[in-house]
CSV table of C-alpha atoms and ligand atoms in Angstrom, one decimal:
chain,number,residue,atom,x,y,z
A,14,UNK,CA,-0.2,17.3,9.7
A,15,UNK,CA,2.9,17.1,12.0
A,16,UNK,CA,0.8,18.6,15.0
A,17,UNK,CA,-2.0,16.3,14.5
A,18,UNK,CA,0.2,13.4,14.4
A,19,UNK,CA,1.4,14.5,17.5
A,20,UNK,CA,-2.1,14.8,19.3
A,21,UNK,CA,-2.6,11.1,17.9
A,22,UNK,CA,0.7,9.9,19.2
A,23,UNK,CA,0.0,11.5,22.1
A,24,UNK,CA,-3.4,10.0,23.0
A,25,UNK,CA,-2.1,6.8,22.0
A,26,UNK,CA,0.7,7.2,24.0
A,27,UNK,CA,-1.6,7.6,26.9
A,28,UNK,CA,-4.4,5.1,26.3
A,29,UNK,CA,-7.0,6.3,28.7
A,30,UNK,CA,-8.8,9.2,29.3
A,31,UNK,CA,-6.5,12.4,28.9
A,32,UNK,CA,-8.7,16.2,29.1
A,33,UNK,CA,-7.9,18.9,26.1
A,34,UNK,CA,-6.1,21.3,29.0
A,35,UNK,CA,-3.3,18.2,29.5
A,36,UNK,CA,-2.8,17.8,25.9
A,37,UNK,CA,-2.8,21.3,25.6
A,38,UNK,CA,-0.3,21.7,28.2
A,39,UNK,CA,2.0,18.9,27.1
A,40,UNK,CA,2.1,19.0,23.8
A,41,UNK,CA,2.3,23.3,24.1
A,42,UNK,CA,-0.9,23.9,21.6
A,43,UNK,CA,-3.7,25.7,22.9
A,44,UNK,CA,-7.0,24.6,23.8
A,45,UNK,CA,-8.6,25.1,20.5
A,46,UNK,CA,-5.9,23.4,18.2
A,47,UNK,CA,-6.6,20.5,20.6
A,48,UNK,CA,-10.5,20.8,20.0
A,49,UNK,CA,-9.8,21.7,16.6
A,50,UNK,CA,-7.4,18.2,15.8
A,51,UNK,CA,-9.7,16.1,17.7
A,52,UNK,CA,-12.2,16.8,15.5
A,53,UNK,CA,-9.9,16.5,12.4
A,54,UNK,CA,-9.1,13.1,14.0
A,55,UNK,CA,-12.9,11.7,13.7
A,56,UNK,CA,-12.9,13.2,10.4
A,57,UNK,CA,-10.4,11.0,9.3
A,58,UNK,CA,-12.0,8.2,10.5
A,59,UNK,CA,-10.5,8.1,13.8
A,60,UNK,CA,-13.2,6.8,16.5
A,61,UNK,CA,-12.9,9.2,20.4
A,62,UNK,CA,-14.7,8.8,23.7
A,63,UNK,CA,-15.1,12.5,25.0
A,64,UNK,CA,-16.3,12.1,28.7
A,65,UNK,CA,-17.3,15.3,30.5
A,66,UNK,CA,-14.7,16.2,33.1
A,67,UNK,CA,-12.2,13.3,31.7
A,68,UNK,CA,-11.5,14.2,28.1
A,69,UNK,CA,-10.6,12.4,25.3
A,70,UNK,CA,-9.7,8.7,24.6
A,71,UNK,CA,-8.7,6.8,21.4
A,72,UNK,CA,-10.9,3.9,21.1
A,73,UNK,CA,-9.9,2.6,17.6
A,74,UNK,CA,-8.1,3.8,14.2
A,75,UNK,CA,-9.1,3.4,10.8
A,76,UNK,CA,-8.3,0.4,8.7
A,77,UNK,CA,-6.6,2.9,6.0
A,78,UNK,CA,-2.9,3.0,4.9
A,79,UNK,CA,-2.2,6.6,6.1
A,80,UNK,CA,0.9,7.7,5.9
A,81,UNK,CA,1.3,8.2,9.3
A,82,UNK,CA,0.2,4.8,10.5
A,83,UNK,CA,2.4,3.0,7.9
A,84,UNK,CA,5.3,5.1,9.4
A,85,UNK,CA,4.8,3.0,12.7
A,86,UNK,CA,6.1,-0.3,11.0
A,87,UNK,CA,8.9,1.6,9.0
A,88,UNK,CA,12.3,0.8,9.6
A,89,UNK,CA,14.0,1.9,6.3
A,90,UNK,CA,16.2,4.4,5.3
A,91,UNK,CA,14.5,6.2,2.8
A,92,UNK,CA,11.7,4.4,1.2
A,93,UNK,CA,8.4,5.7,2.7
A,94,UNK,CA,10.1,8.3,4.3
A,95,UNK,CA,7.7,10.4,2.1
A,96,UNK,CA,4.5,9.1,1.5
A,97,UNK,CA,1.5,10.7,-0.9
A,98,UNK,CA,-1.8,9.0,0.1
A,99,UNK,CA,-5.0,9.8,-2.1
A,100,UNK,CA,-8.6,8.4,-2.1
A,101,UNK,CA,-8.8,8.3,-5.6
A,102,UNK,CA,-6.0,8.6,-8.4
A,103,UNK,CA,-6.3,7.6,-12.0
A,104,UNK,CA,-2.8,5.3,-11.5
A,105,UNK,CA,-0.3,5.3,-8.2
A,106,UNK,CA,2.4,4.2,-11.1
A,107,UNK,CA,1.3,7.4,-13.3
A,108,UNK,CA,0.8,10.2,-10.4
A,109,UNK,CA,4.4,8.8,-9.3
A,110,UNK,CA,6.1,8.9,-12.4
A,111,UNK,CA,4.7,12.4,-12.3
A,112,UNK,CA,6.4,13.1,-9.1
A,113,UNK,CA,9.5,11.5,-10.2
A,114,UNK,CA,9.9,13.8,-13.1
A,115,UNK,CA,9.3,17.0,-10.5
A,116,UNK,CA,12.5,15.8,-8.9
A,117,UNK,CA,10.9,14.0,-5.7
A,118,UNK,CA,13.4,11.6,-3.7
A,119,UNK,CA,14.2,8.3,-4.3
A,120,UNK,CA,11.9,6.0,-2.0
A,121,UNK,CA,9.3,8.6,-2.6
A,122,UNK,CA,6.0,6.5,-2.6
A,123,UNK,CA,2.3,7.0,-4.0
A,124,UNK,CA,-0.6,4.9,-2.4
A,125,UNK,CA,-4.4,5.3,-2.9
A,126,UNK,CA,-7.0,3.4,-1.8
A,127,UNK,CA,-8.6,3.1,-5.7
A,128,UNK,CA,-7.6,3.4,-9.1
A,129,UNK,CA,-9.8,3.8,-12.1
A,130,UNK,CA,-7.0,3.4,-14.3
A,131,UNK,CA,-5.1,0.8,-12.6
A,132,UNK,CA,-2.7,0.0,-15.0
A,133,UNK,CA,-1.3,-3.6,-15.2
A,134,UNK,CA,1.4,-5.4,-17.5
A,135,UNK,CA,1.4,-6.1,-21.2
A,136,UNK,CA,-1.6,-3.3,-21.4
A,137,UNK,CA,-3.9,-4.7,-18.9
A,138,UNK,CA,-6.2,-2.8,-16.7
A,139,UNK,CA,-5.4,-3.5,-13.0
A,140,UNK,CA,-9.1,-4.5,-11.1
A,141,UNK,CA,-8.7,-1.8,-7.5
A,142,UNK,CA,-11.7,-1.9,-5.9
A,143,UNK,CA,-11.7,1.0,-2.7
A,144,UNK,CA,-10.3,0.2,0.6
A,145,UNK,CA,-9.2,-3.1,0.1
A,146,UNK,CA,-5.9,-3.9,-1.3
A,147,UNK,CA,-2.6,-2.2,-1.4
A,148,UNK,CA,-2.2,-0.2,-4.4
A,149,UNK,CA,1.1,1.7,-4.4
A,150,UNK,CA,3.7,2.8,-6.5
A,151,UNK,CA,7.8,3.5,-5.4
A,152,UNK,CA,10.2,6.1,-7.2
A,153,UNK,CA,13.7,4.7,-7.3
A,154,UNK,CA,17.1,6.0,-8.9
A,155,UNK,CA,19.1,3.4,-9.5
A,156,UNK,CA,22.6,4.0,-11.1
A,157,UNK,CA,22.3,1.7,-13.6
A,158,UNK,CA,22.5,0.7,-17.5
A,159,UNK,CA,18.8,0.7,-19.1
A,160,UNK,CA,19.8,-3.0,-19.3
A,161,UNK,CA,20.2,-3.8,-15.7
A,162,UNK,CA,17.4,-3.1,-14.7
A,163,UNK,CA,14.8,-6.0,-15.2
A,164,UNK,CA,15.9,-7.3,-11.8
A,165,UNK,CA,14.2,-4.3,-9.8
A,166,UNK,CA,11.2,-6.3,-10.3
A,167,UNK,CA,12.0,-9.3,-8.8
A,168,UNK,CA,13.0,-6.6,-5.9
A,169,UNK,CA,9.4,-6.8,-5.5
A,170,UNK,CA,8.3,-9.7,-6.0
A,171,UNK,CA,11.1,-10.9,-3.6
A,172,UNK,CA,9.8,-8.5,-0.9
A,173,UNK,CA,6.1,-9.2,-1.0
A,174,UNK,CA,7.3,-13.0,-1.1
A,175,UNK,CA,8.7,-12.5,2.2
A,176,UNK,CA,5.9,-10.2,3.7
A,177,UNK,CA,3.7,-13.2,2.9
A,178,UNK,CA,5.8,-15.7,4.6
A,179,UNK,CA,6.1,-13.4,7.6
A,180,UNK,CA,2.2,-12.5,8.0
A,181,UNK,CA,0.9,-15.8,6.4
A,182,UNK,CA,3.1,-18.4,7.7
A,183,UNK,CA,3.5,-19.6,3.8
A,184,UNK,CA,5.4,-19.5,1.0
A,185,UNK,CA,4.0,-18.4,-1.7
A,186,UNK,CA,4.8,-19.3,-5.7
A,187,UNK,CA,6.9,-16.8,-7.8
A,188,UNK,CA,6.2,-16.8,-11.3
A,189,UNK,CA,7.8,-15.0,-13.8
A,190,UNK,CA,8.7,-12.4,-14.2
A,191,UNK,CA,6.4,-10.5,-11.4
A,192,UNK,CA,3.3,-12.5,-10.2
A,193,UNK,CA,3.3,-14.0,-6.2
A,194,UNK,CA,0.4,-16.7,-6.6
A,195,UNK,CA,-1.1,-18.6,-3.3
A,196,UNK,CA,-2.5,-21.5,-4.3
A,197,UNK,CA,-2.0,-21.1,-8.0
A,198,UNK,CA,-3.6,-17.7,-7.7
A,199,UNK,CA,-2.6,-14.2,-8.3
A,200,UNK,CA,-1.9,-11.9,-4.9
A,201,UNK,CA,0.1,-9.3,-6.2
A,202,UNK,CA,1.7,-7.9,-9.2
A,203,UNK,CA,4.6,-5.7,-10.4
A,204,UNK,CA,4.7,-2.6,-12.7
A,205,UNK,CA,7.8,-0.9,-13.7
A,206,UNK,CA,7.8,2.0,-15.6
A,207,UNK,CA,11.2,3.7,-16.6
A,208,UNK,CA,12.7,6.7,-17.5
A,209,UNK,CA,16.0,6.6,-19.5
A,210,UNK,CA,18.8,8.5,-20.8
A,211,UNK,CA,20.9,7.2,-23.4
A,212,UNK,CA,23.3,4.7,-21.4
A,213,UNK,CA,21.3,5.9,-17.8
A,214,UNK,CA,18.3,5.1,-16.0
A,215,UNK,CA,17.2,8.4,-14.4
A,216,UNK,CA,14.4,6.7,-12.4
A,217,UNK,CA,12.0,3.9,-12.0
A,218,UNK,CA,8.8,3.6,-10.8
A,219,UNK,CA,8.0,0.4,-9.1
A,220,UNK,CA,3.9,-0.5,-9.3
A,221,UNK,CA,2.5,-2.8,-6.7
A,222,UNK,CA,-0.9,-4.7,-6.5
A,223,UNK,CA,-1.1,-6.5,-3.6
A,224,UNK,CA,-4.7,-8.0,-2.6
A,225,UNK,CA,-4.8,-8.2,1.0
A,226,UNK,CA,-8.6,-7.9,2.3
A,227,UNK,CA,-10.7,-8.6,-0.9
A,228,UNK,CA,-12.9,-11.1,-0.5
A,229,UNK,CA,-14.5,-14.1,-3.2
A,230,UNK,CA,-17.5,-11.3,-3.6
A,231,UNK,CA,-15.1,-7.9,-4.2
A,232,UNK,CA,-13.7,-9.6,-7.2
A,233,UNK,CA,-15.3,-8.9,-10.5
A,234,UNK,CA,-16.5,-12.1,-12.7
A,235,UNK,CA,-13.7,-13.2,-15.2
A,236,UNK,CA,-11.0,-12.6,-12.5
A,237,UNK,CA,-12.3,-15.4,-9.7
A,238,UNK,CA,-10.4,-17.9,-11.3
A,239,UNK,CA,-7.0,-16.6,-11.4
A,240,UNK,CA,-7.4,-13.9,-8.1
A,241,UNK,CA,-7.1,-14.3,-4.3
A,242,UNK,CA,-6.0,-12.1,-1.6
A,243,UNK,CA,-4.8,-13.0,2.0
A,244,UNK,CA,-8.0,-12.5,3.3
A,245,UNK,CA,-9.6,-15.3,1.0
A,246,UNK,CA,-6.6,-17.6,1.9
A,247,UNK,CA,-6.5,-16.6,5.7
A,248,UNK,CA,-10.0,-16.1,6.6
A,249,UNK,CA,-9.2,-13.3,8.0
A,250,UNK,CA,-8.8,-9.5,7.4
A,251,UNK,CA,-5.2,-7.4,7.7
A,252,UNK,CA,-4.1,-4.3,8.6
A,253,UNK,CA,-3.1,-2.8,5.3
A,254,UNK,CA,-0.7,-0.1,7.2
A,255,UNK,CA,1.2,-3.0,9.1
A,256,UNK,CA,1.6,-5.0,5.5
A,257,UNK,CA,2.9,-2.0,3.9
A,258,UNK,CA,5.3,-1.5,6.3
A,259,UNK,CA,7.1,-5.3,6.1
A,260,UNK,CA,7.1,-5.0,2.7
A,261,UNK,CA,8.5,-1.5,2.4
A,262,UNK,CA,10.8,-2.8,4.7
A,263,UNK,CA,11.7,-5.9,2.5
A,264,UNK,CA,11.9,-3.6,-0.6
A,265,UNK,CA,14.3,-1.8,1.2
A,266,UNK,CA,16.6,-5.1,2.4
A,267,UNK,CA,16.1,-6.5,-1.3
A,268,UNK,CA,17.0,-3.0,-3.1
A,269,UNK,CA,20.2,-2.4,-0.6
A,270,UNK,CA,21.1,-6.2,-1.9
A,271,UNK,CA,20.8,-4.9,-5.5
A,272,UNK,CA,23.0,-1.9,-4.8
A,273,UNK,CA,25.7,-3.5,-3.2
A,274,UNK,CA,25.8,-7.4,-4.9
A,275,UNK,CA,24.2,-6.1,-8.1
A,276,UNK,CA,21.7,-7.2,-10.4
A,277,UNK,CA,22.6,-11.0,-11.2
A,278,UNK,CA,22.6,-11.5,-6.8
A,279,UNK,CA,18.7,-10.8,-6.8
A,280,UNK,CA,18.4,-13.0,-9.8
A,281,UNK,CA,19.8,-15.8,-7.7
A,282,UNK,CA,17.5,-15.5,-4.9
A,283,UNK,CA,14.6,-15.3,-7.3
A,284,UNK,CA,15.8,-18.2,-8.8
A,285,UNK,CA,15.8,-20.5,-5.7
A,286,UNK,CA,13.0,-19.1,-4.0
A,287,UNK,CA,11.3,-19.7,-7.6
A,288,UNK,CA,12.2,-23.2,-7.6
A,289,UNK,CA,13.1,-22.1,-11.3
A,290,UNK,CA,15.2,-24.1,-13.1
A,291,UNK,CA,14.5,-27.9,-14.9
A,292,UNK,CA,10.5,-26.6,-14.5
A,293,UNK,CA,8.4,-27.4,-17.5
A,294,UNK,CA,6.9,-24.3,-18.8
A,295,UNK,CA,5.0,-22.8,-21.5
A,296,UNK,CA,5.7,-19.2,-22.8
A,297,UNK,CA,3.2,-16.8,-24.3
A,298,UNK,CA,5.3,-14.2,-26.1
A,299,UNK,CA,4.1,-12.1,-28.7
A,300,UNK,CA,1.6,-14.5,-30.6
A,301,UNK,CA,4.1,-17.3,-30.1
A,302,UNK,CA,4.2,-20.0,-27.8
A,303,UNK,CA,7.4,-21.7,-26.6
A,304,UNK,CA,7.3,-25.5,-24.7
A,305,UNK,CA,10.5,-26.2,-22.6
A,306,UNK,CA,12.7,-26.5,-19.4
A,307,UNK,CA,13.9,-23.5,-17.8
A,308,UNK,CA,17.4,-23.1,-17.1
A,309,UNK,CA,17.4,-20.2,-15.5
A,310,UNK,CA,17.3,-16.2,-15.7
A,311,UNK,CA,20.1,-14.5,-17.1
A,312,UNK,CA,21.2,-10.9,-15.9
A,313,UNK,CA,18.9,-8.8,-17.8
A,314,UNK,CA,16.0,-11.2,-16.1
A,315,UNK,CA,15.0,-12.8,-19.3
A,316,UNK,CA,14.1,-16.2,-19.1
A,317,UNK,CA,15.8,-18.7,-20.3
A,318,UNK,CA,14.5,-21.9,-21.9
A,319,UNK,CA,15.2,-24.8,-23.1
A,320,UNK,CA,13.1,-25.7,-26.2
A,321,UNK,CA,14.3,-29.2,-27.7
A,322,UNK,CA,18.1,-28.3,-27.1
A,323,UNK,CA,18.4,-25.0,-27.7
A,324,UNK,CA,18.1,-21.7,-25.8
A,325,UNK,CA,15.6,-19.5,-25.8
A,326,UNK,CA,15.7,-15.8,-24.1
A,327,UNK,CA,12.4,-14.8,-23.3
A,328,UNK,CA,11.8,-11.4,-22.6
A,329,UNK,CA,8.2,-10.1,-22.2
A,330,UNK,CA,5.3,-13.0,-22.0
A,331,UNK,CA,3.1,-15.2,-19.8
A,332,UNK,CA,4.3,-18.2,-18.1
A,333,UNK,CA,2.1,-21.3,-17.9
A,334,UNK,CA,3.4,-24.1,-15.6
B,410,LIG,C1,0.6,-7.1,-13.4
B,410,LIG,O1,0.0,-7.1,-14.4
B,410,LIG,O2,0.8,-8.1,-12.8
B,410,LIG,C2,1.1,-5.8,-12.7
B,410,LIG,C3,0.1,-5.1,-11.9
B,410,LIG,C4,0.5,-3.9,-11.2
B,410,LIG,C5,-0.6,-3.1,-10.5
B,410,LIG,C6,-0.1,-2.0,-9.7
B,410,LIG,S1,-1.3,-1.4,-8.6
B,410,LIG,C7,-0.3,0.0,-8.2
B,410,LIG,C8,0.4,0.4,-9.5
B,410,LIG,N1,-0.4,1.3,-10.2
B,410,LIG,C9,-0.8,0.8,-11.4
B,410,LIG,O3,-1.5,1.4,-12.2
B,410,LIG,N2,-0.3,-0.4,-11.5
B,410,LIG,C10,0.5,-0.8,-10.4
């Protein structure tokens, strides 16, 4: 993979015609590596011009989140410094959580371009369909109490918020405790999934949906209503390696936040960006439904409302404005 990276960079690097014998010569590979990584370059999807008596030129690159393209946007320390990408997986959060357990580094990151088990919150089936959306999954270790750690997702949430802003030019809504709407509709979702020790996290896997080129058609009856995607708000279509990138980098900005303020600092700026508190909302939790104002999230990221007077912490539920 590093070598045909290399011929990629390479004849990007270039941007015109360059023959195999001055990419053999340069990049000190012989003549048939070169023919031998072209070819594995237009199996990948990559489209060439091979002109006798010229060589080779890169015409255009896949609209796929490889690793290696993603890697262009990064500038992080260590998330997406390792990247799996798969076709197919069951769930990015499970294969992760997987690769978690085998000891892989924090910032280590899963990303597929479907899932038939796309796994969403309170036991909900995540809708992927192929080549479309971003579908990835992060492995942190965060040194902190079980407790503490609720605020990792707005760590998301907070990133994605800004990637939006950034591409789109828009704020988007946050609702709690995970979903970015546009327009009162669901782009993008959070996951977590935790391992524990006693009094320890030992790591978390952070799940992201984010739809970014689905369009009205891609999305399966039942979901029009409360789905959208950039594309369907935009018009027009993304490069899903340059998203992952800004938000990867956002995580990153967000998570190093976390680390060094602590939890109840990313609460804050969820809170404003939220536009949180004296909002009117209704709570779905558990069979039960709860009508107040919010005052706020406390440090564990519960949600706290005000139901005629008195407080309510609100842990797990769904928010209607
Ligand atoms: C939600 O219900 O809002 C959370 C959705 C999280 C979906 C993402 S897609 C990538 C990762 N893998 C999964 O199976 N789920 C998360």
């Amino acid at each position: 993979m590093h070598r045909l990276k290399e011929v990629l960079l390479f004849l990007r690097k270039e941007g015109q015609y360059v023959s195999g014998d001055y990419i053999s010569r340069r990049l000190s590979i012989s003549r048939t590596a070169v023919w031998k990584y072209i070819n594995q370059l237009e199996r990948t999807g990559y489209s060439l011009d091979k002109l006798k008596g010229k060589g080779y030129k890169l015409l255009k690159a896949p609209e796929k989140p490889y690793p290696w393209e993603i890697e262009r946007y990064l500038d992080t320390k260590f998330i997406g410094k390792k990247i799996i990408y798969k076709e197919t997986v069951d769930s990015t959060n499970t294969l992760a959580f997987k690769l978690a357990l085998e000891g892989n580094p924090e910032g280590t990151c899963v990303i597929a371009e479907t899932q038939k088990g796309g796994k969403g919150r309170l036991n909900r089936a995540w809708f992927s369909p192929a080549g479309k959306n971003l579908y990835i999954s992060i492995i942190l270790r965060p040194a902190v109490h079980p407790t503490g750690i609720y605020s990792i997702t707005f760590l998301s949430s907070l990133a994605v918020y800004d990637t939006i802003e950034t591409l789109c030019g828009e704020k988007p809504t946050l609702k709690w405790p995970n979903d970015v709407l546009i327009q009162e509709k669901k782009v993008c979702g959070t996951l977590l999934e935790l391992s524990t020790e006693t009094d320890m996290v030992k790591f978390v896997v952070v799940g992201i949906g984010f739809n970014i080129n689905m369009q009205e058609k891609d999305i399966q009856k039942g979901l029009k209503q409360r789905a959208t995607s950039l594309n369907i708000v935009m018009k027009k279509n993304y490069e899903r390696a340059f998203v992952c990138g800004i938000l990867l980098n956002n995580l990153e900005k967000y998570y190093s936040i976390f680390k060094k303020e602590g939890a109840e600092a990313v609460c804050t700026i969820w809170e404003e960006r939220a536009k949180l508190k004296g909002k009117h909302l209704q709570i779905d939790q558990m069979g039960e439904s709860y009508k107040g104002f919010a005052e706020g999230i406390d440090r564990d990221g519960a949600i706290l409302l005000n139901v005629d007077g008195k407080i309510k912490k609100i842990i797990a539920g769904d928010v209607n404005i």
